[in-house]
Amino acid sequence: TLPKPIRLLLGTGVVFLFLGHLLTVTQNIQLAPQKPHAGKPHWLLQKATIQESLEYWEDYTRKGGVLRCESFQSVECRYQEIYTAIQSYRQWGGLEPHEVRAWDPFQQEVRAIELSVWETNTWPRW
C-alpha cells in the first residue's frame, strides 16, 4: 500500500478533478439553451442545410453578387468564413474559380477579397 501522505494527496487530487468537471458541466448546462450563433451572422445557416447554403453563396457570388454583412443586422462579420467555404466548395467540386466581392464598411466600397487581404491586414477584422 501507499504511504498515508501520498494517498491523501491522490485523494485530494481526485476530489478537485471531480469538482472541476462538475463546474464545467454546470456551465455547459446553463449555455445549452442558447443558440450557438446567436447575435452573430452565420453564412452557412442561411438555408435549410449547410449544403444548400454553400450552393446558394457559390451561385450568388459566381453571378456577381456582393457579400454584405448589413443583411445580418449585426456589427460582427466573418467574411473569411464564407470566402474560404465558397472557394473550397468550388475547388473540391471541380468548379471554375471566380472572384468573391464583399462590402468593406470601413472603406465604404465593394472590394474583391482573396487570402492576401487577411495576410497583409488590408481587410477589416472584427
XYZ file of C-alpha atoms in Angstrom:
126
model
C 0.000 0.000 0.000
C 0.955 3.622 -0.476
C 2.060 5.804 2.413
C -0.700 7.876 4.008
C 0.567 11.298 2.711
C 0.570 10.041 -0.900
C -2.933 8.543 -0.517
C -4.120 11.856 0.936
C -2.551 13.770 -1.963
C -4.084 11.453 -4.579
C -7.487 11.573 -2.849
C -7.392 15.381 -2.792
C -6.465 15.423 -6.482
C -9.418 13.184 -7.356
C -11.798 15.430 -5.386
C -10.516 18.556 -7.184
C -10.754 16.784 -10.529
C -14.369 15.856 -9.789
C -15.205 19.424 -8.689
C -13.622 20.842 -11.855
C -15.707 18.547 -14.040
C -18.830 19.391 -12.058
C -18.204 23.104 -12.569
C -17.683 22.640 -16.317
C -20.830 20.543 -16.710
C -22.843 23.142 -14.770
C -21.625 25.931 -17.076
C -22.379 23.880 -20.194
C -25.904 23.123 -18.979
C -26.521 26.842 -18.483
C -25.289 27.630 -22.011
C -27.079 24.729 -23.733
C -30.403 26.520 -24.345
C -28.638 29.353 -26.175
C -28.375 29.213 -29.939
C -24.737 28.585 -30.885
C -24.613 31.536 -33.277
C -26.987 33.909 -31.505
C -26.234 37.511 -32.424
C -23.628 36.547 -35.000
C -24.135 36.216 -38.713
C -23.586 32.718 -39.828
C -23.330 32.371 -43.554
C -23.910 28.627 -43.615
C -27.203 28.818 -41.726
C -28.969 30.915 -44.358
C -30.729 27.935 -45.930
C -32.171 24.715 -44.522
C -28.870 22.832 -44.744
C -25.202 23.710 -44.927
C -25.057 22.151 -48.405
C -27.908 24.361 -49.639
C -26.296 27.429 -48.080
C -22.969 26.672 -49.774
C -24.683 26.164 -53.122
C -26.583 29.418 -52.671
C -23.494 31.513 -51.834
C -21.399 29.912 -54.582
C -24.096 30.659 -57.158
C -24.716 34.147 -55.751
C -21.057 35.188 -55.910
C -20.434 33.491 -59.271
C -23.209 35.651 -60.723
C -21.540 38.795 -59.344
C -23.385 39.080 -56.041
C -21.670 41.094 -53.335
C -21.391 39.730 -49.808
C -22.779 42.230 -47.321
C -22.905 41.942 -43.591
C -25.668 44.521 -43.272
C -28.112 41.791 -44.215
C -27.295 40.062 -40.913
C -28.238 43.041 -38.739
C -25.020 42.623 -36.807
C -21.794 44.513 -36.332
C -19.786 41.300 -36.442
C -18.950 39.922 -39.851
C -16.763 36.993 -40.749
C -16.097 37.244 -44.462
C -13.133 34.903 -44.064
C -15.504 32.051 -43.151
C -17.719 32.336 -46.210
C -14.853 33.175 -48.560
C -12.991 30.020 -47.543
C -16.139 27.904 -47.735
C -17.038 29.172 -51.217
C -13.551 28.758 -52.646
C -13.159 25.288 -51.092
C -16.560 24.242 -52.428
C -15.505 25.403 -55.894
C -12.137 23.691 -55.803
C -13.358 20.368 -54.429
C -16.365 20.407 -56.742
C -14.208 20.951 -59.834
C -15.805 24.356 -60.494
C -14.055 27.309 -62.082
C -12.649 29.883 -59.641
C -14.471 33.205 -59.551
C -13.840 36.467 -57.810
C -15.626 36.949 -54.498
C -16.589 40.532 -53.770
C -17.681 41.977 -50.442
C -18.698 45.273 -48.916
C -15.945 46.878 -46.848
C -17.723 49.100 -44.299
C -14.517 50.920 -43.301
C -13.605 52.000 -46.815
C -17.274 52.258 -47.822
C -16.736 50.333 -51.045
C -17.108 46.931 -52.632
C -13.801 45.085 -52.812
C -12.609 41.809 -54.257
C -11.440 39.534 -51.484
C -8.756 36.881 -51.518
C -6.464 35.323 -48.946
C -3.866 38.065 -49.272
C -6.209 40.711 -47.819
C -6.018 38.972 -44.446
C -2.353 38.091 -44.750
C -1.468 41.757 -45.349
C -4.045 43.141 -42.885
C -5.741 45.183 -45.600
C -9.184 43.854 -44.731
C -11.102 44.732 -41.605
C -11.070 42.189 -38.812
C -13.923 42.180 -36.379
